[in-house]
Short mmCIF file of C-alpha atoms and ligand atoms in Angstrom, two decimals:
data_model
loop_
_atom_site.label_atom_id
_atom_site.label_comp_id
_atom_site.label_asym_id
_atom_site.label_seq_id
_atom_site.Cartn_x
_atom_site.Cartn_y
_atom_site.Cartn_z
CA MET Q 1 -7.31 -109.93 -52.74
CA VAL Q 2 -7.98 -109.41 -56.82
CA ALA Q 3 -10.88 -111.76 -57.05
CA THR Q 4 -9.91 -113.96 -60.15
CA THR Q 5 -11.31 -116.86 -61.86
CA ILE Q 6 -7.69 -118.13 -63.87
CA LYS Q 7 -6.35 -120.90 -62.28
CA LYS Q 8 -2.48 -120.63 -62.98
CA HIS Q 9 -1.02 -117.42 -63.64
CA ASN Q 10 1.71 -117.92 -66.54
CA PHE Q 11 4.24 -116.42 -66.98
CA SER Q 12 6.56 -118.43 -68.86
CA ALA Q 13 8.66 -116.84 -71.74
CA GLY Q 14 8.05 -119.65 -73.84
CA PRO Q 15 6.24 -121.84 -74.95
CA ALA Q 16 4.18 -119.53 -73.06
CA ILE Q 17 0.56 -118.56 -72.80
CA LEU Q 18 -2.19 -118.40 -75.48
CA PRO Q 19 -5.84 -117.25 -75.21
CA GLN Q 20 -8.10 -119.73 -73.49
CA ASN Q 21 -10.30 -119.21 -76.21
CA VAL Q 22 -7.23 -120.47 -78.70
CA PHE Q 23 -6.68 -123.26 -76.30
CA GLN Q 24 -10.35 -124.44 -76.38
CA GLU Q 25 -11.10 -123.91 -80.34
CA ALA Q 26 -7.50 -126.31 -80.92
CA ALA Q 27 -8.61 -128.50 -78.62
CA GLN Q 28 -12.39 -129.00 -80.60
CA ALA Q 29 -10.53 -128.98 -83.76
CA VAL Q 30 -8.40 -132.47 -82.18
CA LEU Q 31 -11.78 -133.89 -81.48
CA ASP Q 32 -13.75 -133.17 -84.62
CA PHE Q 33 -12.04 -130.53 -87.32
CA ASN Q 34 -15.09 -128.30 -88.47
CA GLY Q 35 -17.70 -130.78 -88.08
CA ILE Q 36 -16.19 -133.25 -90.76
CA GLY Q 37 -15.82 -136.23 -88.48
CA MET Q 38 -12.30 -136.00 -87.61
CA SER Q 39 -9.14 -135.09 -85.74
CA ILE Q 40 -7.19 -131.92 -87.43
CA LEU Q 41 -3.85 -134.42 -86.57
CA GLU Q 42 -5.41 -136.79 -89.24
CA ILE Q 43 -6.07 -135.05 -91.64
CA SER Q 44 -3.88 -134.35 -95.44
CA HIS Q 45 -2.52 -130.99 -95.05
CA ARG Q 46 -3.80 -131.80 -99.35
CA SER Q 47 -7.31 -131.59 -98.01
CA LYS Q 48 -9.81 -128.92 -98.69
CA ASP Q 49 -10.34 -127.94 -94.90
CA PHE Q 50 -6.77 -127.95 -93.57
CA GLU Q 51 -5.54 -125.63 -96.88
CA ALA Q 52 -8.21 -122.60 -96.08
CA VAL Q 53 -6.33 -122.82 -92.64
CA MET Q 54 -3.23 -121.86 -94.95
CA ALA Q 55 -4.98 -119.55 -96.43
CA GLU Q 56 -6.54 -118.11 -93.48
CA ALA Q 57 -2.97 -117.95 -91.70
CA GLU Q 58 -1.37 -116.01 -94.79
CA ALA Q 59 -4.36 -113.39 -95.17
CA LEU Q 60 -4.10 -112.94 -91.52
CA VAL Q 61 -0.56 -112.33 -91.07
CA ARG Q 62 -0.54 -109.75 -94.39
CA GLU Q 63 -3.53 -107.84 -92.83
CA ILE Q 64 -2.13 -107.59 -89.17
CA GLY Q 65 1.48 -106.95 -90.32
CA GLY Q 66 0.62 -104.75 -93.53
CA PHE Q 67 2.28 -106.96 -95.86
CA ASP Q 68 1.59 -106.43 -99.81
CA ASP Q 69 2.04 -109.02 -102.38
CA SER Q 70 6.00 -107.83 -102.60
CA TYR Q 71 6.58 -110.85 -99.57
CA ALA Q 72 6.35 -113.95 -99.74
CA VAL Q 73 4.75 -115.65 -95.97
CA LEU Q 74 6.01 -118.84 -95.15
CA PHE Q 75 5.32 -121.28 -92.04
CA LEU Q 76 8.74 -123.13 -92.23
CA SER Q 77 9.87 -126.07 -88.95
CA GLY Q 78 13.33 -126.00 -87.33
CA GLY Q 79 12.34 -122.83 -84.91
CA ALA Q 80 14.13 -118.94 -85.06
CA SER Q 81 17.32 -121.14 -85.04
CA THR Q 82 17.11 -122.77 -88.41
CA GLN Q 83 16.94 -118.88 -89.79
CA PHE Q 84 19.82 -118.21 -87.92
CA PHE Q 85 21.57 -119.97 -90.90
CA MET Q 86 19.05 -120.02 -93.52
CA ALA Q 87 18.43 -116.60 -93.73
CA PRO Q 88 22.30 -115.67 -94.52
CA MET Q 89 22.46 -119.08 -96.60
CA ASN Q 90 19.81 -117.64 -98.82
CA LEU Q 91 20.68 -113.57 -98.83
CA LEU Q 92 24.40 -113.56 -98.31
CA GLY Q 93 26.68 -114.09 -100.72
CA GLU Q 94 30.23 -115.35 -99.90
CA GLN Q 95 32.47 -112.37 -100.47
CA GLU Q 96 28.91 -110.48 -98.98
CA LYS Q 97 28.69 -108.38 -96.29
CA ALA Q 98 25.66 -108.74 -93.23
CA ALA Q 99 26.12 -106.33 -90.80
CA TYR Q 100 24.81 -107.47 -87.07
CA VAL Q 101 23.60 -106.11 -83.88
CA ASP Q 102 25.04 -107.83 -80.83
CA THR Q 103 22.12 -107.53 -77.91
CA GLY Q 104 21.87 -111.18 -76.15
CA THR Q 105 22.38 -114.84 -76.53
CA TRP Q 106 19.87 -115.25 -79.47
CA SER Q 107 21.56 -112.37 -81.61
CA SER Q 108 24.89 -113.81 -80.51
CA LYS Q 109 23.66 -116.92 -82.14
CA ALA Q 110 22.50 -115.66 -85.28
CA ILE Q 111 26.12 -114.20 -86.02
CA LYS Q 112 28.00 -117.40 -84.77
CA GLU Q 113 25.89 -119.41 -87.78
CA ALA Q 114 25.77 -115.76 -90.06
CA LYS Q 115 30.04 -116.37 -90.42
CA LEU Q 116 29.15 -119.38 -92.19
CA PHE Q 117 28.04 -118.04 -95.29
CA GLY Q 118 29.47 -114.43 -95.55
CA ASN Q 119 31.57 -111.43 -93.90
CA VAL Q 120 29.61 -110.63 -90.32
CA GLU Q 121 30.26 -107.15 -88.79
CA VAL Q 122 29.07 -106.56 -85.67
CA LEU Q 123 28.33 -102.90 -85.63
CA ALA Q 124 27.15 -103.22 -81.54
CA SER Q 125 27.05 -105.46 -79.03
CA SER Q 126 26.03 -104.78 -74.91
CA LYS Q 127 27.80 -107.98 -74.23
CA ALA Q 128 30.04 -106.69 -71.61
CA ASP Q 129 26.97 -105.52 -69.83
CA ASN Q 130 25.60 -108.17 -69.25
CA TYR Q 131 23.23 -107.22 -72.54
CA ASN Q 132 21.49 -104.75 -70.02
CA TYR Q 133 20.54 -102.28 -72.94
CA ILE Q 134 20.43 -102.14 -76.54
CA PRO Q 135 23.60 -100.34 -78.29
CA LYS Q 136 22.15 -97.34 -80.15
CA GLU Q 137 25.61 -95.54 -81.17
CA TYR Q 138 26.64 -97.47 -84.72
CA SER Q 139 26.54 -96.23 -88.02
CA VAL Q 140 25.39 -98.63 -90.52
CA PRO Q 141 27.34 -99.99 -93.72
CA LYS Q 142 26.00 -98.96 -96.96
CA ASP Q 143 27.11 -101.92 -98.39
CA ALA Q 144 25.92 -104.67 -96.56
CA VAL Q 145 23.22 -106.43 -97.75
CA TYR Q 146 21.04 -106.87 -94.51
CA LEU Q 147 21.36 -105.14 -90.63
CA HIS Q 148 20.41 -108.13 -88.57
CA LEU Q 149 18.14 -107.17 -84.94
CA THR Q 150 16.77 -108.88 -82.56
CA SER Q 151 14.18 -106.74 -81.65
CA ASN Q 152 13.29 -108.12 -78.27
CA ASN Q 153 15.87 -109.96 -76.19
CA THR Q 154 13.80 -112.53 -74.52
CA ILE Q 155 16.31 -113.52 -72.22
CA PHE Q 156 17.83 -110.18 -70.94
CA GLY Q 157 14.56 -108.20 -70.63
CA THR Q 158 15.44 -105.43 -73.78
CA GLN Q 159 13.63 -104.47 -76.63
CA TYR Q 160 14.10 -101.68 -79.33
CA GLN Q 161 11.36 -98.77 -78.96
CA ALA Q 162 12.26 -97.99 -82.27
CA PHE Q 163 14.14 -99.40 -84.92
CA PRO Q 164 17.01 -97.22 -86.50
CA ASP Q 165 17.03 -96.16 -89.46
CA SER Q 166 18.99 -98.12 -91.92
CA PRO Q 167 20.62 -97.62 -95.41
CA VAL Q 168 19.86 -101.25 -95.65
CA PRO Q 169 17.02 -104.24 -94.88
CA ILE Q 170 16.18 -104.89 -91.74
CA VAL Q 171 15.98 -108.63 -91.10
CA CYS Q 172 14.87 -109.21 -87.89
CA ASP Q 173 14.25 -112.43 -85.36
CA MET Q 174 11.20 -111.21 -83.46
CA SER Q 175 10.30 -114.04 -82.23
CA SER Q 176 9.36 -113.22 -78.81
CA ASP Q 177 7.45 -109.70 -79.74
CA MET Q 178 6.17 -110.64 -83.01
CA PHE Q 179 2.69 -108.87 -83.85
CA SER Q 180 3.21 -107.61 -80.41
CA ARG Q 181 2.62 -103.80 -81.32
CA PRO Q 182 2.86 -101.89 -84.57
CA PHE Q 183 6.16 -101.89 -86.67
CA GLU Q 184 6.52 -100.36 -90.28
CA ALA Q 185 6.83 -103.59 -92.62
CA ASN Q 186 8.69 -101.72 -95.67
CA LYS Q 187 12.05 -101.63 -93.06
CA PHE Q 188 12.56 -105.31 -93.34
CA GLY Q 189 13.44 -107.13 -95.85
CA LEU Q 190 13.02 -110.68 -94.05
CA ILE Q 191 11.31 -110.96 -90.67
CA TYR Q 192 11.07 -114.44 -88.79
CA ALA Q 193 9.93 -115.74 -85.32
CA GLY Q 194 9.45 -118.65 -83.88
CA ALA Q 195 6.11 -119.17 -82.76
CA GLN Q 196 5.99 -120.11 -79.28
CA LYS Q 197 6.45 -116.93 -77.46
CA ASN Q 198 3.42 -115.32 -78.46
CA ILE Q 199 1.74 -115.99 -81.85
CA GLY Q 200 1.33 -119.88 -81.44
CA PRO Q 201 2.71 -123.19 -80.10
CA ALA Q 202 6.19 -124.89 -80.74
CA GLY Q 203 6.78 -126.21 -84.12
CA VAL Q 204 6.32 -124.13 -86.62
CA THR Q 205 7.90 -120.59 -87.83
CA LEU Q 206 6.83 -117.82 -89.34
CA VAL Q 207 8.75 -116.05 -92.07
CA ILE Q 208 8.33 -113.27 -93.80
CA VAL Q 209 11.05 -112.09 -97.04
CA LYS Q 210 10.65 -109.99 -99.62
CA LYS Q 211 10.35 -111.95 -102.77
CA GLU Q 212 12.86 -110.58 -105.11
CA TRP Q 213 15.42 -110.85 -102.17
CA ILE Q 214 14.83 -115.19 -102.56
CA GLY Q 215 17.82 -116.83 -104.32
CA ARG Q 216 19.81 -113.24 -104.14
CA ALA Q 217 22.73 -115.38 -102.92
CA GLY Q 218 22.72 -117.11 -105.61
CA ARG Q 219 23.92 -120.61 -103.74
CA LYS Q 220 23.50 -123.79 -104.28
CA LEU Q 221 20.74 -124.71 -101.40
CA PRO Q 222 19.29 -128.26 -100.34
CA SER Q 223 15.34 -128.07 -101.44
CA MET Q 224 14.27 -127.90 -97.63
CA LEU Q 225 16.68 -124.42 -96.76
CA ASP Q 226 15.82 -122.59 -100.21
CA TYR Q 227 13.28 -119.69 -99.59
CA SER Q 228 12.10 -120.44 -103.23
CA ILE Q 229 11.09 -124.38 -102.94
CA HIS Q 230 8.67 -122.86 -99.83
CA LEU Q 231 7.17 -119.89 -101.76
CA GLU Q 232 6.65 -122.28 -105.35
CA GLY Q 233 5.76 -125.17 -102.74
CA GLU Q 234 3.15 -122.43 -100.42
CA SER Q 235 4.68 -123.57 -97.34
CA MET Q 236 3.69 -127.19 -98.46
CA TYR Q 237 6.82 -128.74 -100.51
CA ASN Q 238 6.81 -131.05 -97.10
CA THR Q 239 4.50 -131.81 -94.68
CA PRO Q 240 3.96 -128.39 -93.17
CA PRO Q 241 3.37 -128.70 -89.28
CA VAL Q 242 -0.02 -128.48 -89.52
CA PHE Q 243 -1.66 -128.36 -85.79
CA PRO Q 244 0.73 -125.60 -85.04
CA ILE Q 245 -0.12 -123.88 -88.19
CA TYR Q 246 -3.75 -124.37 -86.86
CA VAL Q 247 -3.44 -123.19 -83.85
CA MET Q 248 -0.81 -120.23 -85.04
CA MET Q 249 -3.93 -119.20 -86.82
CA LEU Q 250 -6.84 -118.94 -84.29
CA THR Q 251 -4.31 -116.70 -82.37
CA LEU Q 252 -3.81 -114.51 -85.19
CA ARG Q 253 -7.26 -114.18 -85.19
CA TRP Q 254 -7.56 -113.67 -81.69
CA ILE Q 255 -5.26 -110.59 -82.48
CA LYS Q 256 -7.30 -109.77 -85.29
CA GLU Q 257 -10.56 -109.77 -83.26
CA THR Q 258 -9.10 -107.82 -80.29
CA GLY Q 259 -8.40 -104.91 -82.63
CA GLY Q 260 -5.08 -105.45 -84.32
CA LEU Q 261 -2.05 -104.26 -83.16
CA LYS Q 262 -2.70 -100.45 -81.86
CA MET Q 263 -4.65 -102.36 -79.30
CA VAL Q 264 -2.68 -105.27 -78.61
CA GLU Q 265 -0.32 -102.66 -77.65
CA GLN Q 266 -1.42 -100.76 -75.06
CA HIS Q 267 -2.86 -103.77 -73.19
CA ASN Q 268 0.66 -105.06 -73.60
CA GLN Q 269 1.63 -101.16 -72.15
CA ALA Q 270 -0.93 -100.93 -69.38
CA LYS Q 271 0.12 -104.15 -68.37
CA ALA Q 272 3.81 -103.53 -68.43
CA LYS Q 273 3.56 -100.09 -67.02
CA LEU Q 274 2.02 -101.86 -63.97
CA LEU Q 275 4.65 -104.34 -63.19
CA TYR Q 276 7.36 -102.22 -63.90
CA ASP Q 277 5.93 -99.48 -61.82
CA GLU Q 278 5.91 -102.47 -58.89
CA ILE Q 279 9.67 -103.28 -59.96
CA ASP Q 280 10.98 -99.56 -59.24
CA ASN Q 281 9.21 -99.22 -56.30
CA ASN Q 282 8.83 -102.13 -54.01
CA PRO Q 283 12.65 -102.55 -51.91
CA CYS Q 284 12.49 -105.93 -52.13
CA PHE Q 285 13.11 -105.91 -56.34
CA LYS Q 286 15.25 -103.98 -58.50
CA GLY Q 287 14.99 -104.21 -62.50
CA THR Q 288 18.15 -105.35 -64.33
CA ALA Q 289 17.64 -103.39 -67.32
CA ALA Q 290 17.93 -99.90 -69.03
CA ARG Q 291 14.72 -98.17 -68.04
CA GLU Q 292 14.81 -96.81 -71.90
CA ASP Q 293 15.16 -100.42 -73.60
CA ARG Q 294 13.00 -102.63 -71.09
CA SER Q 295 10.79 -105.03 -73.15
CA LEU Q 296 6.94 -104.93 -72.77
CA MET Q 297 7.48 -108.49 -72.97
CA ASN Q 298 9.80 -110.03 -70.25
CA ALA Q 299 10.61 -108.19 -67.32
CA CYS Q 300 13.63 -109.06 -65.43
CA PHE Q 301 14.18 -108.10 -62.33
CA LEU Q 302 16.39 -109.51 -58.99
CA PRO Q 303 16.13 -109.68 -55.45
CA THR Q 304 17.27 -106.51 -53.08
CA ASN Q 305 18.66 -109.30 -50.74
CA PRO Q 306 19.53 -113.15 -52.43
CA ASP Q 307 17.23 -114.55 -49.14
CA TYR Q 308 14.42 -113.09 -51.25
CA GLU Q 309 14.67 -115.62 -53.78
CA ALA Q 310 14.06 -118.64 -52.83
CA THR Q 311 11.18 -117.37 -50.34
CA PHE Q 312 9.75 -114.93 -53.47
CA LEU Q 313 9.34 -117.96 -55.62
CA ASP Q 314 7.81 -120.07 -53.35
CA THR Q 315 4.85 -117.38 -51.92
CA CYS Q 316 4.76 -117.20 -56.18
CA LYS Q 317 3.94 -120.74 -56.33
CA LYS Q 318 1.32 -120.60 -53.35
CA ALA Q 319 -0.69 -117.86 -55.24
CA ASP Q 320 -0.90 -120.09 -58.79
CA ILE Q 321 2.12 -117.98 -59.95
CA SER Q 322 3.77 -120.21 -62.43
CA GLY Q 323 7.13 -119.47 -64.60
CA LEU Q 324 9.00 -116.83 -62.80
CA LYS Q 325 12.37 -118.26 -62.60
CA GLY Q 326 14.67 -115.99 -64.09
CA HIS Q 327 17.00 -117.63 -67.34
CA ARG Q 328 20.35 -118.21 -65.37
CA SER Q 329 22.39 -115.92 -67.37
CA VAL Q 330 20.52 -113.03 -65.56
CA GLY Q 331 19.23 -114.84 -62.54
CA GLY Q 332 16.32 -113.65 -60.20
CA PHE Q 333 12.91 -113.61 -61.79
CA ARG Q 334 11.64 -113.09 -65.55
CA ALA Q 335 8.04 -112.32 -65.57
CA SER Q 336 7.03 -112.33 -69.31
CA ILE Q 337 3.65 -110.77 -69.97
CA TYR Q 338 3.23 -111.67 -73.87
CA ASN Q 339 0.25 -110.66 -75.88
CA ALA Q 340 -1.69 -113.57 -73.96
CA MET Q 341 -1.18 -112.47 -70.52
CA PRO Q 342 -4.43 -110.58 -68.78
CA MET Q 343 -3.85 -107.55 -66.96
CA GLU Q 344 -5.76 -109.76 -64.10
CA SER Q 345 -2.62 -112.17 -63.54
CA VAL Q 346 0.04 -109.01 -63.60
CA GLU Q 347 -2.44 -107.58 -60.40
CA VAL Q 348 -1.92 -110.76 -58.90
CA LEU Q 349 1.99 -110.51 -59.62
CA VAL Q 350 1.84 -107.57 -58.17
CA GLU Q 351 -0.15 -107.54 -55.23
CA VAL Q 352 2.16 -110.84 -53.89
CA MET Q 353 4.67 -108.71 -54.72
CA LYS Q 354 3.51 -105.92 -51.86
CA ASP Q 355 2.41 -108.43 -50.11
CA PHE Q 356 6.58 -110.03 -50.05
CA ALA Q 357 7.84 -106.44 -49.20
CA GLN Q 358 5.26 -105.77 -46.67
CA LYS Q 359 6.93 -109.29 -44.24
CA ASN Q 360 9.79 -108.97 -45.45
CA GLY Q 361 10.78 -105.53 -46.47
C1 PLP V 1 12.78 -118.42 -78.11
C2 PLP V 1 14.05 -117.75 -79.07
C3 PLP V 1 15.11 -118.11 -80.50
C4 PLP V 1 14.88 -119.40 -80.84
O1 PLP V 1 14.09 -119.97 -81.18
P1 PLP V 1 13.67 -121.54 -81.43
O2 PLP V 1 12.27 -121.81 -81.84
O3 PLP V 1 13.59 -122.14 -80.56
O4 PLP V 1 14.47 -122.12 -82.40
C5 PLP V 1 15.27 -117.39 -81.01
N1 PLP V 1 15.13 -115.61 -81.23
C6 PLP V 1 14.38 -115.54 -79.57
C7 PLP V 1 14.32 -113.86 -79.51
C8 PLP V 1 13.88 -116.29 -78.85
O5 PLP V 1 13.22 -115.79 -78.09
#
């Protein structure tokens, strides 16, 4: 048996695992924030202590991701689902065109919303194959305002290994692989990520957008849906999600202390390799995603015999493995192995899979 001190091995797809020390510090801040004798939950967002949190969170986003001053860094609410419409609302004129690639449930929702605000050209889709691969054969029209991609398809376990060359800036939903690997910041006009998959708790959405792009659609917008208002108000036009931002800041500190995106990526690659090797070699399981597009974040796999499904989940439960049930649109199992997932937990899962094959295979 793998020796482990971890009480539960949490493979949940989101909200998902965060580093243990982040939980401890967050818990402490709920009781007494910075030794000020008050909880972070009861102080003003305009207080000096919280303004320092905002400033550090923004600085960490810039430093970790390599975003210079030409980008605005915003901490908003409404989840990635709000960005599905807020991005085209702010960026895409009524008569203009945006290009989208349909790689899963989240992409198709983004497409549906964008159609409310301009012309949407879907360049490619893997829907006919239940989104088990990332389409690569398409060319991006030069007259599109942007190319929208979903970098990691949380439900189907596929991920862009490299972003396509595009003549126009990329707008990217990075909700489930934000800060899991290095990327070239300047390819992107806008990046958005609901925090709860990889960089924090639910309640805050990180939006990074080229300042020169803000307001380009020329549309009249309600203040809360206007990037320029949030930029001007430094994400405090209204009360921001104070606690989620604090926990995201702690998680970003942890990423920096871990050694930044290069080190995080190495760790993620090692975990994914261990797990996919087992999926490929174990007679009781088979992977669902095309090998070259496999996600480092969400590994989807099916039992080779439908009878295994319930018994394997039951076996996992006994081994303190949680959150392994696959999304209903794929079935089987999904192991989400985000940044904070320790190698030890993946080792435990792999051992349980090996053991299962010995007893059932
Ligand atoms: C979870 C997820 C979403 C939806 O995020 P919400 O914050 O719940 O709106 C969007 N895109 C991707 C890739 C996701 O994984």
